[in-house]
PDB file of C-alpha atoms in Angstrom:
ATOM      1  CA  UNK A 104    -135.093  21.191 -26.984  1.00  0.00           C
ATOM      2  CA  UNK A 105    -134.290  20.990 -23.286  1.00  0.00           C
ATOM      3  CA  UNK A 106    -133.671  24.007 -21.079  1.00  0.00           C
ATOM      4  CA  UNK A 107    -132.070  23.636 -17.659  1.00  0.00           C
ATOM      5  CA  UNK A 108    -133.057  26.627 -15.531  1.00  0.00           C
ATOM      6  CA  UNK A 109    -131.554  28.025 -12.329  1.00  0.00           C
ATOM      7  CA  UNK A 110    -131.468  25.396  -9.539  1.00  0.00           C
ATOM      8  CA  UNK A 111    -132.369  22.607 -11.997  1.00  0.00           C
ATOM      9  CA  UNK A 112    -130.140  19.648 -12.892  1.00  0.00           C
ATOM     10  CA  UNK A 113    -130.124  17.558 -16.064  1.00  0.00           C
ATOM     11  CA  UNK A 114    -128.158  14.333 -16.358  1.00  0.00           C
ATOM     12  CA  UNK A 115    -127.680  13.614 -20.046  1.00  0.00           C
ATOM     13  CA  UNK A 116    -129.028  10.239 -21.188  1.00  0.00           C
ATOM     14  CA  UNK A 117    -126.927   8.486 -23.860  1.00  0.00           C
ATOM     15  CA  UNK A 118    -130.077   6.794 -25.204  1.00  0.00           C
ATOM     16  CA  UNK A 119    -131.602  10.174 -26.225  1.00  0.00           C
ATOM     17  CA  UNK A 120    -130.631  12.226 -29.284  1.00  0.00           C
ATOM     18  CA  UNK A 121    -130.982  15.855 -28.163  1.00  0.00           C
ATOM     19  CA  UNK A 122    -131.772  18.636 -30.620  1.00  0.00           C
ATOM     20  CA  UNK A 123    -130.841  21.478 -28.264  1.00  0.00           C
ATOM     21  CA  UNK A 124    -129.642  21.599 -24.666  1.00  0.00           C
ATOM     22  CA  UNK A 125    -129.397  25.025 -23.045  1.00  0.00           C
ATOM     23  CA  UNK A 126    -128.082  25.382 -19.495  1.00  0.00           C
ATOM     24  CA  UNK A 127    -128.996  28.752 -17.978  1.00  0.00           C
ATOM     25  CA  UNK A 128    -127.187  30.633 -15.207  1.00  0.00           C
ATOM     26  CA  UNK A 129    -127.402  28.538 -12.050  1.00  0.00           C
ATOM     27  CA  UNK A 130    -128.430  25.364 -13.904  1.00  0.00           C
ATOM     28  CA  UNK A 131    -126.362  22.168 -13.729  1.00  0.00           C
ATOM     29  CA  UNK A 132    -125.556  19.688 -16.499  1.00  0.00           C
ATOM     30  CA  UNK A 133    -124.178  16.269 -15.576  1.00  0.00           C
ATOM     31  CA  UNK A 134    -122.351  14.366 -18.296  1.00  0.00           C
ATOM     32  CA  UNK A 135    -122.187  10.570 -17.834  1.00  0.00           C
ATOM     33  CA  UNK A 136    -119.770   8.226 -19.628  1.00  0.00           C
ATOM     34  CA  UNK A 137    -120.811   6.924 -23.026  1.00  0.00           C
ATOM     35  CA  UNK A 138    -121.827   8.322 -26.420  1.00  0.00           C
ATOM     36  CA  UNK A 139    -124.027  11.420 -26.310  1.00  0.00           C
ATOM     37  CA  UNK A 140    -125.559  13.153 -29.340  1.00  0.00           C
ATOM     38  CA  UNK A 141    -126.581  16.827 -29.184  1.00  0.00           C
ATOM     39  CA  UNK A 142    -127.182  19.045 -32.194  1.00  0.00           C
ATOM     40  CA  UNK A 143    -126.740  22.318 -30.257  1.00  0.00           C
ATOM     41  CA  UNK A 144    -125.301  22.849 -26.769  1.00  0.00           C
ATOM     42  CA  UNK A 145    -125.239  26.197 -24.995  1.00  0.00           C
ATOM     43  CA  UNK A 146    -124.049  26.817 -21.452  1.00  0.00           C
ATOM     44  CA  UNK A 147    -124.460  30.289 -19.968  1.00  0.00           C
ATOM     45  CA  UNK A 148    -122.042  31.982 -17.589  1.00  0.00           C
ATOM     46  CA  UNK A 149    -122.520  30.601 -14.069  1.00  0.00           C
ATOM     47  CA  UNK A 150    -123.951  27.343 -15.403  1.00  0.00           C
ATOM     48  CA  UNK A 151    -122.276  24.292 -13.856  1.00  0.00           C
ATOM     49  CA  UNK A 152    -121.076  21.228 -15.750  1.00  0.00           C
ATOM     50  CA  UNK A 153    -119.995  18.080 -13.943  1.00  0.00           C
ATOM     51  CA  UNK A 154    -118.816  14.714 -15.193  1.00  0.00           C
ATOM     52  CA  UNK A 155    -120.387  11.869 -13.225  1.00  0.00           C
ATOM     53  CA  UNK A 156    -117.304   9.653 -13.717  1.00  0.00           C
ATOM     54  CA  UNK A 157    -114.251  11.793 -14.554  1.00  0.00           C
ATOM     55  CA  UNK A 158    -111.756   9.757 -16.531  1.00  0.00           C
ATOM     56  CA  UNK A 159    -114.303   7.318 -18.021  1.00  0.00           C
ATOM     57  CA  UNK A 160    -114.626   7.334 -21.840  1.00  0.00           C
ATOM     58  CA  UNK A 161    -117.146  10.000 -22.824  1.00  0.00           C
ATOM     59  CA  UNK A 162    -117.979  11.091 -26.372  1.00  0.00           C
ATOM     60  CA  UNK A 163    -120.086  14.134 -27.180  1.00  0.00           C
ATOM     61  CA  UNK A 164    -121.216  14.416 -30.814  1.00  0.00           C
ATOM     62  CA  UNK A 165    -122.152  17.966 -31.874  1.00  0.00           C
ATOM     63  CA  UNK A 166    -123.881  18.774 -35.168  1.00  0.00           C
ATOM     64  CA  UNK A 167    -124.473  22.513 -34.733  1.00  0.00           C
ATOM     65  CA  UNK A 168    -123.767  25.239 -32.208  1.00  0.00           C
ATOM     66  CA  UNK A 169    -121.486  24.731 -29.208  1.00  0.00           C
ATOM     67  CA  UNK A 170    -121.351  27.674 -26.834  1.00  0.00           C
ATOM     68  CA  UNK A 171    -119.237  26.944 -23.759  1.00  0.00           C
ATOM     69  CA  UNK A 172    -119.426  29.481 -20.923  1.00  0.00           C
ATOM     70  CA  UNK A 173    -119.972  27.094 -18.012  1.00  0.00           C
ATOM     71  CA  UNK A 174    -117.932  26.393 -14.924  1.00  0.00           C
ATOM     72  CA  UNK A 175    -116.471  22.882 -14.664  1.00  0.00           C
ATOM     73  CA  UNK A 176    -117.023  21.868 -11.062  1.00  0.00           C
ATOM     74  CA  UNK A 177    -113.937  19.647 -10.666  1.00  0.00           C
ATOM     75  CA  UNK A 178    -110.465  19.541  -9.121  1.00  0.00           C
ATOM     76  CA  UNK A 179    -107.406  19.989 -11.321  1.00  0.00           C
ATOM     77  CA  UNK A 180    -106.733  16.249 -11.047  1.00  0.00           C
ATOM     78  CA  UNK A 181    -110.244  15.537 -12.350  1.00  0.00           C
ATOM     79  CA  UNK A 182    -109.789  18.102 -15.143  1.00  0.00           C
ATOM     80  CA  UNK A 183    -106.646  16.299 -16.315  1.00  0.00           C
ATOM     81  CA  UNK A 184    -108.501  12.954 -16.242  1.00  0.00           C
ATOM     82  CA  UNK A 185    -111.406  14.482 -18.178  1.00  0.00           C
ATOM     83  CA  UNK A 186    -108.908  15.914 -20.676  1.00  0.00           C
ATOM     84  CA  UNK A 187    -107.618  12.376 -21.256  1.00  0.00           C
ATOM     85  CA  UNK A 188    -111.016  10.740 -21.649  1.00  0.00           C
ATOM     86  CA  UNK A 189    -113.628  13.231 -22.954  1.00  0.00           C
ATOM     87  CA  UNK A 190    -113.912  13.833 -26.671  1.00  0.00           C
ATOM     88  CA  UNK A 191    -116.130  16.386 -28.431  1.00  0.00           C
ATOM     89  CA  UNK A 192    -116.640  15.392 -32.063  1.00  0.00           C
ATOM     90  CA  UNK A 193    -117.927  18.133 -34.367  1.00  0.00           C
ATOM     91  CA  UNK A 194    -119.533  17.006 -37.635  1.00  0.00           C
ATOM     92  CA  UNK A 195    -119.953  20.617 -38.750  1.00  0.00           C
ATOM     93  CA  UNK A 196    -118.434  22.549 -41.641  1.00  0.00           C
ATOM     94  CA  UNK A 197    -117.145  26.123 -41.662  1.00  0.00           C
ATOM     95  CA  UNK A 198    -118.053  26.993 -38.058  1.00  0.00           C
ATOM     96  CA  UNK A 199    -116.205  28.879 -35.327  1.00  0.00           C
ATOM     97  CA  UNK A 200    -116.007  27.448 -31.809  1.00  0.00           C
ATOM     98  CA  UNK A 201    -114.518  29.528 -29.008  1.00  0.00           C
ATOM     99  CA  UNK A 202    -113.265  28.541 -25.583  1.00  0.00           C
ATOM    100  CA  UNK A 203    -112.530  31.288 -23.060  1.00  0.00           C
ATOM    101  CA  UNK A 204    -113.523  29.457 -19.868  1.00  0.00           C
ATOM    102  CA  UNK A 205    -112.020  26.381 -18.271  1.00  0.00           C
ATOM    103  CA  UNK A 206    -112.597  23.372 -20.502  1.00  0.00           C
ATOM    104  CA  UNK A 207    -111.263  19.816 -20.409  1.00  0.00           C
ATOM    105  CA  UNK A 208    -111.264  17.335 -23.271  1.00  0.00           C
ATOM    106  CA  UNK A 209    -110.196  16.627 -26.801  1.00  0.00           C
ATOM    107  CA  UNK A 210    -111.794  18.769 -29.506  1.00  0.00           C
ATOM    108  CA  UNK A 211    -112.118  17.152 -32.935  1.00  0.00           C
ATOM    109  CA  UNK A 212    -113.365  19.705 -35.479  1.00  0.00           C
ATOM    110  CA  UNK A 213    -111.626  18.829 -38.759  1.00  0.00           C
ATOM    111  CA  UNK A 214    -113.773  21.160 -40.879  1.00  0.00           C
ATOM    112  CA  UNK A 215    -114.201  24.065 -38.446  1.00  0.00           C
ATOM    113  CA  UNK A 216    -112.155  26.651 -36.561  1.00  0.00           C
ATOM    114  CA  UNK A 217    -111.331  26.546 -32.845  1.00  0.00           C
ATOM    115  CA  UNK A 218    -110.334  29.652 -30.897  1.00  0.00           C
ATOM    116  CA  UNK A 219    -108.871  29.456 -27.408  1.00  0.00           C
ATOM    117  CA  UNK A 220    -109.068  32.924 -25.884  1.00  0.00           C
ATOM    118  CA  UNK A 221    -108.272  34.312 -22.456  1.00  0.00           C
ATOM    119  CA  UNK A 222    -110.163  37.608 -22.785  1.00  0.00           C
ATOM    120  CA  UNK A 223    -112.128  36.895 -19.620  1.00  0.00           C
ATOM    121  CA  UNK A 224    -108.975  35.699 -17.807  1.00  0.00           C
ATOM    122  CA  UNK A 225    -111.064  32.926 -16.333  1.00  0.00           C
ATOM    123  CA  UNK A 226    -109.767  29.588 -17.344  1.00  0.00           C
ATOM    124  CA  UNK A 227    -107.401  26.985 -18.658  1.00  0.00           C
ATOM    125  CA  UNK A 228    -107.922  24.561 -21.517  1.00  0.00           C
ATOM    126  CA  UNK A 229    -106.961  21.012 -20.405  1.00  0.00           C
ATOM    127  CA  UNK A 230    -106.688  18.707 -23.377  1.00  0.00           C
ATOM    128  CA  UNK A 231    -105.930  18.715 -27.083  1.00  0.00           C
ATOM    129  CA  UNK A 232    -107.374  20.106 -30.305  1.00  0.00           C
ATOM    130  CA  UNK A 233    -107.643  18.767 -33.835  1.00  0.00           C
ATOM    131  CA  UNK A 234    -109.258  21.358 -36.116  1.00  0.00           C
ATOM    132  CA  UNK A 235    -109.124  22.891 -39.578  1.00  0.00           C
ATOM    133  CA  UNK A 236    -107.738  26.038 -37.969  1.00  0.00           C
ATOM    134  CA  UNK A 237    -106.674  26.775 -34.391  1.00  0.00           C
ATOM    135  CA  UNK A 238    -106.136  30.254 -32.946  1.00  0.00           C
ATOM    136  CA  UNK A 239    -104.745  30.989 -29.498  1.00  0.00           C
ATOM    137  CA  UNK A 240    -105.343  34.550 -28.299  1.00  0.00           C
ATOM    138  CA  UNK A 241    -104.706  36.870 -25.340  1.00  0.00           C
ATOM    139  CA  UNK A 242    -102.201  34.619 -23.579  1.00  0.00           C
ATOM    140  CA  UNK A 243    -104.681  31.772 -23.342  1.00  0.00           C
ATOM    141  CA  UNK A 244    -103.643  29.075 -20.892  1.00  0.00           C
ATOM    142  CA  UNK A 245    -103.452  25.600 -22.363  1.00  0.00           C
ATOM    143  CA  UNK A 246    -102.346  22.526 -20.479  1.00  0.00           C
ATOM    144  CA  UNK A 247    -101.726  19.859 -23.100  1.00  0.00           C
ATOM    145  CA  UNK A 248    -103.204  16.585 -21.923  1.00  0.00           C
ATOM    146  CA  UNK A 249    -102.687  13.641 -24.279  1.00  0.00           C
ATOM    147  CA  UNK A 250    -105.943  11.917 -25.175  1.00  0.00           C
ATOM    148  CA  UNK A 251    -105.650   8.282 -24.081  1.00  0.00           C
ATOM    149  CA  UNK A 252    -108.985   6.656 -24.961  1.00  0.00           C
ATOM    150  CA  UNK A 253    -109.343   4.761 -28.196  1.00  0.00           C
ATOM    151  CA  UNK A 254    -112.795   5.039 -29.692  1.00  0.00           C
TER     152      UNK A 254
END
């Protein structure tokens, strides 16, 4: 696996299949356009995630854990464009995925559960969700952004 430590930056490479990517506090993950395969992705609080080309078609395939605690370092306009063009495709069964920080994109988890929670009062979900089960808790903020890319 790959670990991005404080003050380090990793730009994901679509030509690599990653087993695990962990972004620690103070680390930065840059997501380029294209198809990216990661079995397990974990971002810690105070990790930074940036899209190199917000609004360009970007597909992230996840086959395991997805722990999202990062900060998206973008304007609201960029977040809406990312919500329209970024898709996270989960090939997992019977898993729970939670979002309680700002996130942008389309979640496709037909065999798993997605929870959008506002317990940390620290974010808005920009995008859309397709999942086996969806729960929205604690007055979570969701800005529905229609997904406009065709894969």
